[in-house]
mmCIF file of C-alpha atoms in Angstrom:
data_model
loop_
_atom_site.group_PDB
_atom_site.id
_atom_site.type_symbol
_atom_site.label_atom_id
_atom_site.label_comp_id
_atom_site.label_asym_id
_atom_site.label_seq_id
_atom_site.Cartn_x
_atom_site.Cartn_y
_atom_site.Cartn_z
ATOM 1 C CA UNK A 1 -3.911 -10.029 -17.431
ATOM 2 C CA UNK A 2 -0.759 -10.191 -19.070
ATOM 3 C CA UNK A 3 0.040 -12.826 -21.535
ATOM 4 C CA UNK A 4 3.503 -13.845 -22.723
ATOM 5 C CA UNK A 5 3.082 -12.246 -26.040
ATOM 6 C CA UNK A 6 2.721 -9.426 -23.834
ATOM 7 C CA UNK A 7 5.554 -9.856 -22.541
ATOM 8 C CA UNK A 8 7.361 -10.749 -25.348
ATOM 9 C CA UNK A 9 6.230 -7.081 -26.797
ATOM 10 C CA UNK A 10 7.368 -4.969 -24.197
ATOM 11 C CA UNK A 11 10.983 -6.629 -23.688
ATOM 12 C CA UNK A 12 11.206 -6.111 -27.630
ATOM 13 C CA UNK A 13 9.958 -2.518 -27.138
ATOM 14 C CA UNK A 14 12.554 -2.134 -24.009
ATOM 15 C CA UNK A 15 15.662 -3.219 -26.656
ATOM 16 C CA UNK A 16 14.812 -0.913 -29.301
ATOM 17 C CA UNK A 17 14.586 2.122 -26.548
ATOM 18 C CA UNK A 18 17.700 1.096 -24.635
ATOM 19 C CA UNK A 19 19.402 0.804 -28.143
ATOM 20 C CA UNK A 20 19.352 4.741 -28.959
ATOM 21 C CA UNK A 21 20.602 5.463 -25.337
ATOM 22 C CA UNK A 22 22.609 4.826 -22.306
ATOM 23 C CA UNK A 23 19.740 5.062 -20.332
ATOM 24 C CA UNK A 24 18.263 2.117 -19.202
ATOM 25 C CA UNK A 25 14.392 1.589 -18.655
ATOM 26 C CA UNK A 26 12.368 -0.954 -16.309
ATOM 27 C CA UNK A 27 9.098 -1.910 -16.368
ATOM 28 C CA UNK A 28 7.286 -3.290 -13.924
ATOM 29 C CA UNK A 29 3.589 -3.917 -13.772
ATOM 30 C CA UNK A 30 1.269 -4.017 -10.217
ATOM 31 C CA UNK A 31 -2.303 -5.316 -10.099
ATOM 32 C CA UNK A 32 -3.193 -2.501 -7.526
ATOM 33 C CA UNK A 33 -0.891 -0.411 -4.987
ATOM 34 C CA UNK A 34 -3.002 -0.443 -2.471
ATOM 35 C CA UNK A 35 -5.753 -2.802 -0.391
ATOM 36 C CA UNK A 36 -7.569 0.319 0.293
ATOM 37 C CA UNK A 37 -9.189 -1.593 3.748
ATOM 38 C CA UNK A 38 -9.125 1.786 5.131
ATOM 39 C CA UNK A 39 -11.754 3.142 2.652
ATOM 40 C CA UNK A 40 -14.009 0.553 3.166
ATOM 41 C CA UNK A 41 -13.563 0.935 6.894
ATOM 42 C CA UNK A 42 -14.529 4.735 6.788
ATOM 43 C CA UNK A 43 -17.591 4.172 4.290
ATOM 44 C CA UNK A 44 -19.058 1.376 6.503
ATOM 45 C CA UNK A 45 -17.914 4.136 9.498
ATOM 46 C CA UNK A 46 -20.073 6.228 7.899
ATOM 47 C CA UNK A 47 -22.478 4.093 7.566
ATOM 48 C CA UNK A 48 -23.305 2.764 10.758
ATOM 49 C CA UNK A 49 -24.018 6.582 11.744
ATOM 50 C CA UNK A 50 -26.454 6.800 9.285
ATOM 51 C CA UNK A 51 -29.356 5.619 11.485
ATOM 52 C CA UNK A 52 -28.113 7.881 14.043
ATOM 53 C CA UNK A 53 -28.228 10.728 12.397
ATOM 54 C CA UNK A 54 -31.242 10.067 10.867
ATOM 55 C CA UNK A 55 -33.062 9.362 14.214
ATOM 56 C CA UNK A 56 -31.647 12.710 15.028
ATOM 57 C CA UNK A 57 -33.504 14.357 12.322
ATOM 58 C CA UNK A 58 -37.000 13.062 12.680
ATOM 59 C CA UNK A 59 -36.991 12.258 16.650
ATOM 60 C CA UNK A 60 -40.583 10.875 15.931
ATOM 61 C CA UNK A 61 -39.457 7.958 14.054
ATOM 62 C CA UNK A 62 -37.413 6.636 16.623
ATOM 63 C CA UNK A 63 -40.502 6.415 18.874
ATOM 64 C CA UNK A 64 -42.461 4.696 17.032
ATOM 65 C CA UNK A 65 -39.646 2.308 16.203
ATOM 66 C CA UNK A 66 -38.992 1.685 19.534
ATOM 67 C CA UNK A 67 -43.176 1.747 19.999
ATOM 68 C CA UNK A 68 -42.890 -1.358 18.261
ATOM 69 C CA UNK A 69 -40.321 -3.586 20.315
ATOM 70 C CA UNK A 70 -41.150 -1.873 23.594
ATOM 71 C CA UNK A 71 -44.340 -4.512 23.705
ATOM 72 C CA UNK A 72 -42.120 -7.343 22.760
ATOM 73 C CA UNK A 73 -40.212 -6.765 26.039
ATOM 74 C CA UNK A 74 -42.939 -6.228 28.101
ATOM 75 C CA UNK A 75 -44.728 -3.162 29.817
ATOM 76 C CA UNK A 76 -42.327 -2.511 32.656
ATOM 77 C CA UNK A 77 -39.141 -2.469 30.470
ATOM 78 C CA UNK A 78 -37.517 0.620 30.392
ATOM 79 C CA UNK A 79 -37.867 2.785 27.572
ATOM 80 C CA UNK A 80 -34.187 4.257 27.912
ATOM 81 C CA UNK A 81 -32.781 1.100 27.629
ATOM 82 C CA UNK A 82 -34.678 0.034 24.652
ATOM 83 C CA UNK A 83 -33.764 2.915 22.884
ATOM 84 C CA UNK A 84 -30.020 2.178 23.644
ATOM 85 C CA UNK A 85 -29.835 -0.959 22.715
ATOM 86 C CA UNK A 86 -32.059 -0.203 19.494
ATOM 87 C CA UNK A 87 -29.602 1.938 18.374
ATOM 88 C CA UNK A 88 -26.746 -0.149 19.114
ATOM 89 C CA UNK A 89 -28.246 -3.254 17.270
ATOM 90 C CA UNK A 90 -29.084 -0.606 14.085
ATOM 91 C CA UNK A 91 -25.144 0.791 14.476
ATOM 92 C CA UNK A 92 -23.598 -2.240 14.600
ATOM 93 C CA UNK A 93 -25.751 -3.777 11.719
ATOM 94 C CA UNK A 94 -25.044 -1.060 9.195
ATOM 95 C CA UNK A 95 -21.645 -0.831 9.994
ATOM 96 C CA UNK A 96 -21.729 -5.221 9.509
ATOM 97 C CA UNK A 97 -23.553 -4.540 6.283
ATOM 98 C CA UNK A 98 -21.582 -1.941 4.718
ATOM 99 C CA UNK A 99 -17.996 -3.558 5.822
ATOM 100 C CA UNK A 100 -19.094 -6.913 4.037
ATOM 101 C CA UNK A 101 -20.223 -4.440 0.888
ATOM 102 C CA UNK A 102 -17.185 -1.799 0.535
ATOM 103 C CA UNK A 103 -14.831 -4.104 1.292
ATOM 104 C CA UNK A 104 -15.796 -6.022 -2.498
ATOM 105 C CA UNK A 105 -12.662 -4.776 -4.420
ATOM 106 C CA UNK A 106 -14.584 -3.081 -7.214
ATOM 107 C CA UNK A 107 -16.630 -1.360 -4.739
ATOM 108 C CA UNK A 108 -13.586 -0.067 -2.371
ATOM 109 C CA UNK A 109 -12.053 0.910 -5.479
ATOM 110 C CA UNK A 110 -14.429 2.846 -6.776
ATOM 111 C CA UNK A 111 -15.340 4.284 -3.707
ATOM 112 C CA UNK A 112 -11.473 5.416 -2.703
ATOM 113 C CA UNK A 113 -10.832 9.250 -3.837
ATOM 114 C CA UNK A 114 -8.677 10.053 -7.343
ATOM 115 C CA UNK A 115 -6.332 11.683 -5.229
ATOM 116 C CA UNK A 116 -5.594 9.036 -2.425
ATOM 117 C CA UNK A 117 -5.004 6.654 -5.215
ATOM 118 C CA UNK A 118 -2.752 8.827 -7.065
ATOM 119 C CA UNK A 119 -0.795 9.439 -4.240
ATOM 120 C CA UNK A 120 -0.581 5.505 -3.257
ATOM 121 C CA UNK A 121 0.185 4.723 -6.514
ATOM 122 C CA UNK A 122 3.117 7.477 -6.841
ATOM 123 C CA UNK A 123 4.369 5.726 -3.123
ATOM 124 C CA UNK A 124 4.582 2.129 -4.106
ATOM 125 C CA UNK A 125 6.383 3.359 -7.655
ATOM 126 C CA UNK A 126 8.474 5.135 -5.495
ATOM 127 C CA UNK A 127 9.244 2.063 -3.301
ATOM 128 C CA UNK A 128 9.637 -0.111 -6.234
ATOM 129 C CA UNK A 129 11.886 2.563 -7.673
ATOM 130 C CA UNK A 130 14.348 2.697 -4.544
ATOM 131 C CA UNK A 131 14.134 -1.355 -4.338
ATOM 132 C CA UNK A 132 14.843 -2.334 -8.294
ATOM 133 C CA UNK A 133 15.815 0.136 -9.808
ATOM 134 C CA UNK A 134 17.724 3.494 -8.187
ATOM 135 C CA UNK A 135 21.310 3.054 -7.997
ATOM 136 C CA UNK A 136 21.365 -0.308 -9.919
ATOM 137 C CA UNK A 137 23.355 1.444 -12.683
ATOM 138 C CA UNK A 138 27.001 3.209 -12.349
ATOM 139 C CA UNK A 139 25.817 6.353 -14.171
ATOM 140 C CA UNK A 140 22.759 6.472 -12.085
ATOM 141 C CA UNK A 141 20.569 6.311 -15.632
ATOM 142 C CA UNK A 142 17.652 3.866 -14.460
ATOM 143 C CA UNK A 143 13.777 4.600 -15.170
ATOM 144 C CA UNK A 144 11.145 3.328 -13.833
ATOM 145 C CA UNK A 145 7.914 2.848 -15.739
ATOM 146 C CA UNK A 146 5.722 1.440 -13.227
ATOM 147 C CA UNK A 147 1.921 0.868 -14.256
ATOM 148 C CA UNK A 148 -0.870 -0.197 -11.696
ATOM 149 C CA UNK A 149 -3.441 -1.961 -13.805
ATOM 150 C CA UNK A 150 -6.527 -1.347 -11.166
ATOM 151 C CA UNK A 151 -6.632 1.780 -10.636
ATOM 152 C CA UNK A 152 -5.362 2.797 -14.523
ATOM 153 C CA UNK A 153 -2.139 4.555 -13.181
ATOM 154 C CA UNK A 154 1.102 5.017 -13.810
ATOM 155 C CA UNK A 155 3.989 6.769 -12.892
ATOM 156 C CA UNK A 156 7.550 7.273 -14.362
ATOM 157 C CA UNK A 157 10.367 7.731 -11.656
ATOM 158 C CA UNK A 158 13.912 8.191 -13.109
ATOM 159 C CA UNK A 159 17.529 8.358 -11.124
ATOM 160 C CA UNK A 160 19.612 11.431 -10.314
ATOM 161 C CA UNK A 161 21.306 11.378 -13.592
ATOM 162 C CA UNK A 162 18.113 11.275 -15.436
ATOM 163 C CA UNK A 163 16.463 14.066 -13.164
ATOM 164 C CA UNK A 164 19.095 16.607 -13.648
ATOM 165 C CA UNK A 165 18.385 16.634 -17.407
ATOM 166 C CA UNK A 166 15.140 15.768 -18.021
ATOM 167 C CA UNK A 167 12.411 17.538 -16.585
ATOM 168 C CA UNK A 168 8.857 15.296 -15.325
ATOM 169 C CA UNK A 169 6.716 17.312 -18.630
ATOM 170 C CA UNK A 170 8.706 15.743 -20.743
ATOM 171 C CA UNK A 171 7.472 12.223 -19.262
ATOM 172 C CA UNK A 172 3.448 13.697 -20.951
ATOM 173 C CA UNK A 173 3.670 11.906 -23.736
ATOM 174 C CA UNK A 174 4.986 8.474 -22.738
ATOM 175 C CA UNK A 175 2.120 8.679 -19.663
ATOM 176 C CA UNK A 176 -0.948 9.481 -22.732
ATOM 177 C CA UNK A 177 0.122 6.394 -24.652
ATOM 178 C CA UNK A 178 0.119 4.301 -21.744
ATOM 179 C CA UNK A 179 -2.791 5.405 -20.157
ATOM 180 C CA UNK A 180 -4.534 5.563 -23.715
ATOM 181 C CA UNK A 181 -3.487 1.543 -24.051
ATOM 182 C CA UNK A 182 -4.390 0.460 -20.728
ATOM 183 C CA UNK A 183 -8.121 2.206 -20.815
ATOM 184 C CA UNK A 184 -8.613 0.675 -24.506
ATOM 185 C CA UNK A 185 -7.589 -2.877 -22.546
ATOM 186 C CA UNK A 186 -4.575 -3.439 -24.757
ATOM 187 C CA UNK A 187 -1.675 -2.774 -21.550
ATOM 188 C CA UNK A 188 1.109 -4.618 -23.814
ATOM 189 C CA UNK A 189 0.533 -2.028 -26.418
ATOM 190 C CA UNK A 190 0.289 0.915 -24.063
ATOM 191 C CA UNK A 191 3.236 -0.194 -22.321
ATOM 192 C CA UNK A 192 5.363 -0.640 -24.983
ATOM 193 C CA UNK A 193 4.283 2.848 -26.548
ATOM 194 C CA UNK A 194 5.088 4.504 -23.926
ATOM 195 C CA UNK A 195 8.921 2.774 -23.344
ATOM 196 C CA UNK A 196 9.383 3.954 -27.060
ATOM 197 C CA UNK A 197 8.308 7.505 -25.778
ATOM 198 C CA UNK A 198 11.081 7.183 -22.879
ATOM 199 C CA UNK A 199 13.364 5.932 -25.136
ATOM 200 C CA UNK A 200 12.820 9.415 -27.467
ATOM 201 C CA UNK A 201 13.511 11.651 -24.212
ATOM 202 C CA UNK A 202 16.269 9.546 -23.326
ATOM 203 C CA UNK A 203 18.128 9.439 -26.921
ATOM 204 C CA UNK A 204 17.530 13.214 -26.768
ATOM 205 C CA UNK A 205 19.208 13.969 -23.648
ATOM 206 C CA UNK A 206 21.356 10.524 -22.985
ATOM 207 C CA UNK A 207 22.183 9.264 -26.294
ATOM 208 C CA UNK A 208 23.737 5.548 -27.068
ATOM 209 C CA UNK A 209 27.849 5.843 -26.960
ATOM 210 C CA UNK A 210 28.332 2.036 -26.321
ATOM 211 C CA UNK A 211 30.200 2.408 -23.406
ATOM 212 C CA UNK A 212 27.127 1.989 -20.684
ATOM 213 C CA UNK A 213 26.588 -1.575 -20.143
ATOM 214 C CA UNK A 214 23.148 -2.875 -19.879
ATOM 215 C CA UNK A 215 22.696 -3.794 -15.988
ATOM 216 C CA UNK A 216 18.646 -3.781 -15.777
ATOM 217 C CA UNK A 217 16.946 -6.793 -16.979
ATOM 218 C CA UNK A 218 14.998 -5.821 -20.517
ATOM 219 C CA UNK A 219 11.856 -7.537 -19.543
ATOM 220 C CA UNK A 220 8.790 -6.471 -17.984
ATOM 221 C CA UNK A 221 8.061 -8.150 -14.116
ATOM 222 C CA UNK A 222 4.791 -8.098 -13.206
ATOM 223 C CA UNK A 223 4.097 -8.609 -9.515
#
């Protein structure tokens, strides 16, 4: 969590970058991108075919399983059915079982690939971009530093201006100090290491000639 020294820190840290260049940074800060229901769909997917391909493997076992509840139902019931509805009962309870399990947000989270979340959280910086930030300025000089505290991601997006001068490498460094704050659980300090690392790039390539008014709020908005 963000406290409001926190966010005292960053807008401070925002100033002092914004006040070596026309550029203009925002920060904005995302518990997650993503609900990730779909990976805990697939997983308990996955699991619910477990016993079937299990049974598959070791065709023994599932007679003596259903040995054991063919009794139960008496000597005349049929054995095809009880081996139907055996499996459907062991289908639908794994699948029960593992939907109530990988749907636990730590769980889901762990369980969802590096590269789905990368890409989900590159999509929702890019929304956030398009929504707050891209063509809020008249020279077209917004970044956006977006940071998704549960997956430990971030992303920089920056307008047209910005792209046409600066090329994404020279984002590395503000993306280590962030990354290297966030995993030490100090975001605030991350965060505002890596604005002052935007504002370096920025002052290199868009320097401050007082003419660019500030029209992005220096503050950081955490949704």
């Amino acid at each position: 969590m963000l406290t409001v020294q926190d966010h005292a820190q960053v807008a401070e840290a925002i100033r002092a970058a914004e006040a070596r260049t026309d550029g203009e940074i925002s920060v904005v800060a995302a518990p997650e991108s993503d609900s990730y229901n779909d990976v805990a769909l697939h997983w308990a997917l996955l699991l619910a075919l477990l016993p079937l391909a299990i049974f598959a493997t070791f065709p023994g076992l599932l007679h003596w399983a259903v040995s054991l509840i063919h009794e139960p139902w008496g000597p005349d019931a049929p054995p095809l059915r009880l081996i139907v509805i055996y499996l459907l009962l062991k289908t639908a309870g794994a699948f029960v079982v593992g939907w109530l399990i990988f749907r636990l947000p730590r769980v889901k989270l762990a369980l969802a690939p590096h590269a789905t979340k990368a890409r989900r959280v590159r999509r929702r910086a890019i929304l956030i971009f398009q929504v707050g930030t891209e063509k809020r300025t008249a020279t077209r000089t917004g970044v956006l530093l977006y940071l998704s505290l549960a997956e430990h991601r971030a992303e920089i997006v920056a307008d047209a201006s910005i792209q046409s001068k600066i090329s994404g490498e020279e984002w590395g460094e503000a993306m280590v100090a962030l990354l290297k704050g966030v995993k030490a659980g100090m975001p605030a300090d991350g965060i505002a290491a890596a604005v002052g690392r935007i504002g370096d790039v920025l002052a290199t390539h868009l320097p401050y000639t007082g003419t660019d008014p500030n029209e992005l709020p220096d503050r950081l908005i955490q949704l």
